[in-house]
Amino acid sequence: MTSRRTLLKGTLLGSAAALLPTAASASGGGPVLRLPAPAGPYPVGMQTVHLTDPSRTDPWVGGVRELMLTVLYPARSVRGFSRAPQLTPAEAREFAEYAPHVHPGLPEPGMVDWGAVLTHGYMGAPPLPGRRPVLVYSPGGGDSRTLGTTLAEDLASNGRVVVLVDHPGDASQVELPTGMRTTVLIGPPDPATFRTMVDTRIADLRLVLDRLSDLQLAPAMDTCRIGMYGHSAGGTAAVYAARDDRRVGAVVNLEGYLDLYPTLAGFDQPLLLFRSDGFDGAARIESSWAGLPGRSRLLPDANHWAFTDYGSLVPRLQTSGLVTATARTALVGTGDPAMTLAEVRRRVGTFFARHLS
């Protein structure tokens, strides 16, 4: 039987959690890890949501299509509420096995205490009064929703409701009420598999839009001001999902290819096309973005996963001796992580503020 580690090599990826090692874990399971704090004026509340779509069959395993969401929002108060872990205990165990194989060079199991990581979101905290713009996020191919936490928390702390979407089947791991799902991807996907993945994500994102008014936090959401953003395959899916959906008022594509379908003719929503200067797919990115009406921006001294939480994680893991300089460069580039994070937050936050005001 083929081992999990063999199957995971070459899997299409996106990102891991932006976790900052600070001190030895009390459990001896590696360094204690911290996410960069959000910079906005509001504390962040958090809820998780399970959705099902009886009208669709899951393309990877059959049965009803299921999704997991994390909803982040500006909270009225967080007193008496606890900070949520980034991963459930079961997800943390899976991620510890996956991490060094989805990106060779990341620490082996037991060297980093992934299960000890806390977000800056307080589970169940009451929302700040008022209706806020809604931003829906699709992660990179092979990623789980939790791995876009840092940017999402910053957007929420600045007054938005942010919905992180998991795509079970291609997500590295996601714990559903019905059990743990791990990725079905084995090696780089062929064109047909990639098409299935993106088509499934587009339908997932539209399901989320359809169900926003049913969520517990619906009174805090202004569904006349909806944006989408995504990284890599998530950026691809966000653009194509928005193309024919007038509910979406603005889109940010963080280095996702846009040549999956013959044309994006008629796409007229405000669009930010944001790429790194070190990504080895830059030529294809530029070609697939040519002629689009979006505003194109470059993230300097960076590589593909600098848009994700890896941008903070990898340099600190290098400093602690757990990641090599070569691995850092390949993942996030050589730029100062604090400056890179600030630039991503500034560009994305300013774009949505301008177009969803």
C-alpha positions as CSV (number, residue, x, y, z in Angstrom):
1,M,0.0,0.0,0.0
2,T,1.3,3.5,-0.9
3,S,2.1,5.5,2.2
4,R,0.5,8.9,3.1
5,R,3.9,10.5,2.8
6,T,4.4,9.2,-0.7
7,L,1.0,10.3,-1.8
8,L,1.5,13.8,-0.4
9,K,4.7,14.5,-2.3
10,G,4.1,17.0,-5.1
11,T,0.5,17.8,-3.9
12,L,-0.8,21.1,-5.2
13,L,-0.5,23.5,-2.3
14,G,-1.3,26.9,-1.0
15,S,-0.2,27.9,2.5
16,A,0.3,27.0,6.1
17,A,-0.4,29.0,9.3
18,A,1.6,32.1,10.0
19,L,3.0,31.0,13.3
20,L,5.8,32.7,15.2
21,P,8.0,30.4,17.4
22,T,8.7,32.1,20.7
23,A,9.7,29.6,23.3
24,A,10.0,25.9,24.1
25,S,6.6,24.2,24.4
26,A,5.7,23.0,27.9
27,S,4.7,19.7,26.3
28,G,8.0,19.2,24.6
29,G,6.3,19.2,21.2
30,G,8.4,22.0,19.7
31,P,8.2,25.8,20.0
32,V,5.1,27.6,21.1
33,L,3.7,29.5,18.1
34,R,1.9,32.8,17.7
35,L,0.1,34.4,14.9
36,P,0.8,38.1,14.1
37,A,-1.7,40.3,15.8
38,P,-4.3,42.2,13.7
39,A,-3.7,45.9,13.5
40,G,-7.3,47.3,13.4
41,P,-9.1,49.0,16.2
42,Y,-11.7,46.2,16.9
43,P,-11.3,42.9,18.7
44,V,-12.2,39.9,16.5
45,G,-15.1,37.5,17.1
46,M,-15.3,34.1,15.4
47,Q,-17.9,31.5,14.6
48,T,-17.6,28.2,12.6
49,V,-20.4,27.1,10.3
50,H,-21.2,23.8,8.6
51,L,-23.0,24.0,5.3
52,T,-24.4,21.2,3.1
53,D,-25.6,21.5,-0.5
54,P,-28.2,18.7,-1.2
55,S,-28.3,19.8,-4.9
56,R,-24.7,18.7,-5.5
57,T,-22.8,15.5,-5.3
58,D,-19.3,15.8,-3.9
59,P,-17.0,15.2,-6.9
60,W,-14.3,13.6,-4.8
61,V,-16.0,11.2,-2.5
62,G,-19.7,11.2,-3.6
63,G,-22.6,12.0,-1.3
64,V,-23.9,15.5,-0.4
65,R,-21.4,18.3,-0.8
66,E,-20.3,19.7,2.6
67,L,-18.4,22.9,3.5
68,M,-16.9,24.3,6.7
69,L,-16.6,28.1,7.2
70,T,-14.9,30.3,9.7
71,V,-16.6,33.7,10.1
72,L,-14.6,36.5,11.6
73,Y,-16.1,39.9,12.5
74,P,-15.5,43.0,14.6
75,A,-16.7,42.2,18.1
76,R,-18.5,44.4,20.6
77,S,-16.6,42.8,23.5
78,V,-14.5,39.7,24.0
79,R,-14.6,39.8,27.8
80,G,-15.4,36.3,29.1
81,F,-14.7,34.6,25.7
82,S,-11.7,32.5,24.8
83,R,-9.4,32.8,21.9
84,A,-10.0,30.0,19.4
85,P,-7.3,27.6,18.3
86,Q,-6.3,27.8,14.7
87,L,-6.7,24.0,14.2
88,T,-8.7,21.4,16.0
89,P,-6.6,18.8,17.8
90,A,-7.4,16.3,15.0
91,E,-6.5,18.8,12.3
92,A,-3.3,19.7,14.1
93,R,-2.2,16.0,14.1
94,E,-3.0,15.8,10.3
95,F,-1.2,19.0,9.5
96,A,1.9,18.0,11.4
97,E,2.2,15.0,9.1
98,Y,1.4,17.0,6.0
99,A,3.5,20.1,6.4
100,P,7.0,18.7,5.6
101,H,5.7,16.9,2.5
102,V,3.5,19.5,1.0
103,H,6.6,21.8,1.3
104,P,9.8,19.9,1.7
105,G,12.0,21.8,4.1
106,L,9.3,22.5,6.7
107,P,9.8,20.9,10.1
108,E,9.2,17.2,10.6
109,P,6.4,16.1,13.0
110,G,7.2,16.8,16.6
111,M,9.4,19.8,15.9
112,V,6.6,22.4,15.9
113,D,3.6,22.3,18.3
114,W,0.9,23.2,15.7
115,G,-1.9,22.2,18.1
116,A,-0.9,25.0,20.6
117,V,-1.5,27.8,18.2
118,L,-4.2,30.3,19.1
119,T,-5.9,32.8,16.7
120,H,-6.8,36.3,17.8
121,G,-10.4,35.5,17.3
122,Y,-12.7,35.0,20.3
123,M,-15.2,32.2,19.7
124,G,-18.8,33.3,20.0
125,A,-18.1,36.9,21.0
126,P,-21.0,39.3,20.3
127,P,-20.7,41.3,17.1
128,L,-20.3,45.1,17.0
129,P,-23.6,46.7,16.2
130,G,-24.1,47.7,12.6
131,R,-23.9,46.1,9.1
132,R,-20.5,45.5,7.7
133,P,-19.1,44.7,4.2
134,V,-18.7,40.9,3.7
135,L,-15.5,39.4,2.2
136,V,-15.4,35.8,1.1
137,Y,-12.0,34.0,1.0
138,S,-10.9,30.9,-1.0
139,P,-7.5,29.5,0.0
140,G,-4.8,28.1,-2.3
141,G,-5.2,24.7,-3.8
142,G,-4.6,22.0,-1.2
143,D,-5.0,24.4,1.7
144,S,-7.5,24.6,4.5
145,R,-9.4,27.8,5.3
146,T,-7.5,28.2,8.6
147,L,-4.3,29.0,6.8
148,G,-5.5,32.4,5.7
149,T,-6.1,33.6,9.3
150,T,-3.6,36.5,9.6
151,L,-5.0,38.6,6.7
152,A,-8.6,37.7,7.6
153,E,-8.2,38.8,11.2
154,D,-6.7,42.1,10.1
155,L,-9.6,42.7,7.7
156,A,-12.1,41.8,10.4
157,S,-10.4,44.1,13.0
158,N,-10.8,46.9,10.6
159,G,-14.6,46.5,10.4
160,R,-15.4,43.7,7.9
161,V,-17.1,40.4,8.2
162,V,-14.7,37.8,6.6
163,V,-15.9,34.3,5.6
164,L,-13.1,31.7,5.2
165,V,-14.2,28.8,3.1
166,D,-12.9,25.3,3.2
167,H,-13.1,23.1,0.0
168,P,-13.1,19.5,1.3
169,G,-11.5,17.1,-1.0
170,D,-8.6,19.3,-2.2
171,A,-8.1,21.0,1.2
172,S,-5.1,19.4,3.0
173,Q,-7.3,18.6,6.0
174,V,-10.7,19.8,7.3
175,E,-12.7,18.4,10.2
176,L,-16.4,18.1,9.4
177,P,-19.2,17.0,11.7
178,T,-19.2,13.9,9.6
179,G,-15.5,13.2,10.1
180,M,-12.0,14.2,8.9
181,R,-11.4,14.8,5.2
182,T,-8.0,15.0,3.8
183,T,-6.8,15.9,0.3
184,V,-7.4,13.6,-2.7
185,L,-4.7,15.3,-4.7
186,I,-1.7,13.1,-5.5
187,G,1.0,15.1,-7.3
188,P,0.3,18.2,-9.5
189,P,-3.2,17.9,-10.8
190,D,-3.7,17.2,-14.5
191,P,-5.8,19.7,-16.4
192,A,-9.0,17.8,-15.9
193,T,-8.5,17.5,-12.2
194,F,-7.6,21.2,-11.9
195,R,-10.7,22.1,-13.8
196,T,-12.8,19.9,-11.5
197,M,-11.2,21.6,-8.5
198,V,-11.9,25.1,-9.7
199,D,-15.4,24.3,-10.9
200,T,-16.2,22.8,-7.5
201,R,-14.7,25.9,-5.7
202,I,-16.8,28.2,-7.9
203,A,-20.0,26.3,-6.9
204,D,-18.9,26.3,-3.2
205,L,-18.4,30.1,-3.3
206,R,-21.8,30.7,-4.8
207,L,-23.4,28.4,-2.2
208,V,-21.8,30.6,0.5
209,L,-23.3,33.7,-1.2
210,D,-26.7,32.1,-1.3
211,R,-26.6,31.2,2.4
212,L,-25.2,34.4,3.9
213,S,-28.7,35.5,4.8
214,D,-29.3,32.3,6.7
215,L,-26.2,32.6,9.0
216,Q,-26.4,33.5,12.6
217,L,-24.3,36.6,11.8
218,A,-26.6,37.8,9.0
219,P,-27.7,40.9,10.9
220,A,-24.1,42.0,11.0
221,M,-23.6,41.6,7.2
222,D,-24.3,44.2,4.5
223,T,-25.0,41.9,1.6
224,C,-25.1,44.9,-0.8
225,R,-21.3,45.2,-0.1
226,I,-19.7,41.8,-0.9
227,G,-16.2,41.2,-2.0
228,M,-14.2,38.0,-2.8
229,Y,-10.5,37.3,-2.5
230,G,-8.4,34.2,-2.9
231,H,-4.9,32.9,-3.1
232,S,-3.5,30.9,-6.0
233,A,-6.3,28.4,-7.1
234,G,-8.5,30.4,-4.7
235,G,-7.8,33.6,-6.6
236,T,-8.7,31.8,-9.8
237,A,-12.0,30.6,-8.4
238,A,-12.9,33.9,-6.9
239,V,-12.6,35.7,-10.2
240,Y,-14.6,33.2,-12.1
241,A,-17.2,32.9,-9.4
242,A,-17.7,36.7,-9.5
243,R,-17.7,37.0,-13.3
244,D,-21.4,36.2,-13.7
245,D,-22.6,37.1,-10.2
246,R,-23.6,40.7,-9.7
247,R,-23.8,40.2,-5.9
248,V,-20.0,40.5,-5.8
249,G,-18.8,44.1,-6.0
250,A,-15.0,43.7,-5.9
251,V,-12.4,40.9,-6.2
252,V,-8.8,40.4,-5.2
253,N,-6.8,37.8,-7.0
254,L,-3.6,36.9,-5.1
255,E,-1.4,35.2,-7.8
256,G,-4.0,32.9,-9.3
257,Y,-3.9,31.9,-13.0
258,L,-6.8,33.2,-15.2
259,D,-6.4,31.0,-18.3
260,L,-8.6,28.1,-17.2
261,Y,-11.5,29.2,-19.4
262,P,-11.4,30.8,-22.9
263,T,-12.4,34.3,-21.9
264,L,-13.2,36.7,-19.0
265,A,-15.1,39.0,-21.4
266,G,-17.6,41.0,-19.6
267,F,-15.9,41.0,-16.3
268,D,-16.4,44.6,-15.1
269,Q,-16.1,44.5,-11.3
270,P,-13.2,46.3,-9.7
271,L,-10.3,43.8,-9.7
272,L,-6.9,43.8,-7.9
273,L,-4.3,41.5,-9.5
274,F,-1.5,41.1,-7.0
275,R,1.5,38.9,-7.6
276,S,5.0,38.4,-6.2
277,D,8.2,39.1,-8.0
278,G,9.8,35.7,-7.4
279,F,7.1,33.2,-8.4
280,D,8.3,30.8,-11.0
281,G,4.9,30.9,-12.7
282,A,5.2,34.7,-13.3
283,A,5.2,34.4,-17.1
284,R,2.0,32.5,-17.2
285,I,0.4,34.8,-14.6
286,E,1.2,37.9,-16.7
287,S,0.0,36.2,-19.8
288,S,-3.3,35.1,-18.3
289,W,-3.9,38.6,-16.8
290,A,-3.1,40.5,-20.0
291,G,-6.0,42.6,-21.2
292,L,-8.1,42.4,-18.0
293,P,-9.4,45.7,-16.6
294,G,-8.0,45.0,-13.2
295,R,-5.2,47.0,-11.4
296,S,-2.0,44.9,-11.3
297,R,0.4,45.3,-8.4
298,L,3.8,43.6,-7.5
299,L,4.9,42.4,-4.1
300,P,8.7,42.9,-4.0
301,D,11.3,40.5,-2.7
302,A,8.6,37.9,-2.3
303,N,7.5,34.5,-3.5
304,H,4.1,32.8,-4.0
305,W,3.3,31.9,-0.4
306,A,4.2,35.4,1.0
307,F,0.5,36.2,0.5
308,T,-0.4,33.6,3.1
309,D,0.5,33.1,6.7
310,Y,3.8,31.5,5.5
311,G,5.0,35.0,5.0
312,S,5.4,35.3,8.8
313,L,6.0,31.7,9.6
314,V,8.9,30.8,7.4
315,P,11.4,33.6,8.2
316,R,10.9,33.0,11.9
317,L,11.3,29.2,11.5
318,Q,14.5,30.0,9.6
319,T,15.8,32.1,12.5
320,S,15.1,29.3,14.9
321,G,17.1,26.8,12.7
322,L,14.0,24.8,11.6
323,V,13.9,26.0,8.0
324,T,16.9,26.6,5.6
325,A,17.5,29.8,3.7
326,T,16.9,27.9,0.4
327,A,13.4,26.7,1.6
328,R,12.6,30.3,2.8
329,T,13.5,31.8,-0.6
330,A,11.5,29.2,-2.5
331,L,8.4,29.7,-0.3
332,V,8.2,33.4,0.6
333,G,11.2,35.2,-0.8
334,T,13.9,37.2,1.0
335,G,11.9,40.3,2.0
336,D,11.5,41.6,5.5
337,P,8.4,39.6,6.8
338,A,6.9,42.6,8.7
339,M,7.1,44.8,5.7
340,T,5.7,42.1,3.4
341,L,2.8,41.5,5.7
342,A,2.1,45.3,6.1
343,E,2.1,45.7,2.3
344,V,-0.3,42.8,1.7
345,R,-2.6,44.1,4.4
346,R,-2.4,47.7,3.1
347,R,-3.1,46.8,-0.6
348,V,-6.0,44.4,0.1
349,G,-7.6,46.5,2.8
350,T,-7.4,49.8,0.9
351,F,-8.8,48.1,-2.3
352,F,-11.9,46.8,-0.5
353,A,-12.3,50.1,1.5
354,R,-12.3,52.0,-1.8
355,H,-14.8,49.7,-3.7
356,L,-17.1,48.5,-0.9
357,S,-17.6,51.8,1.0
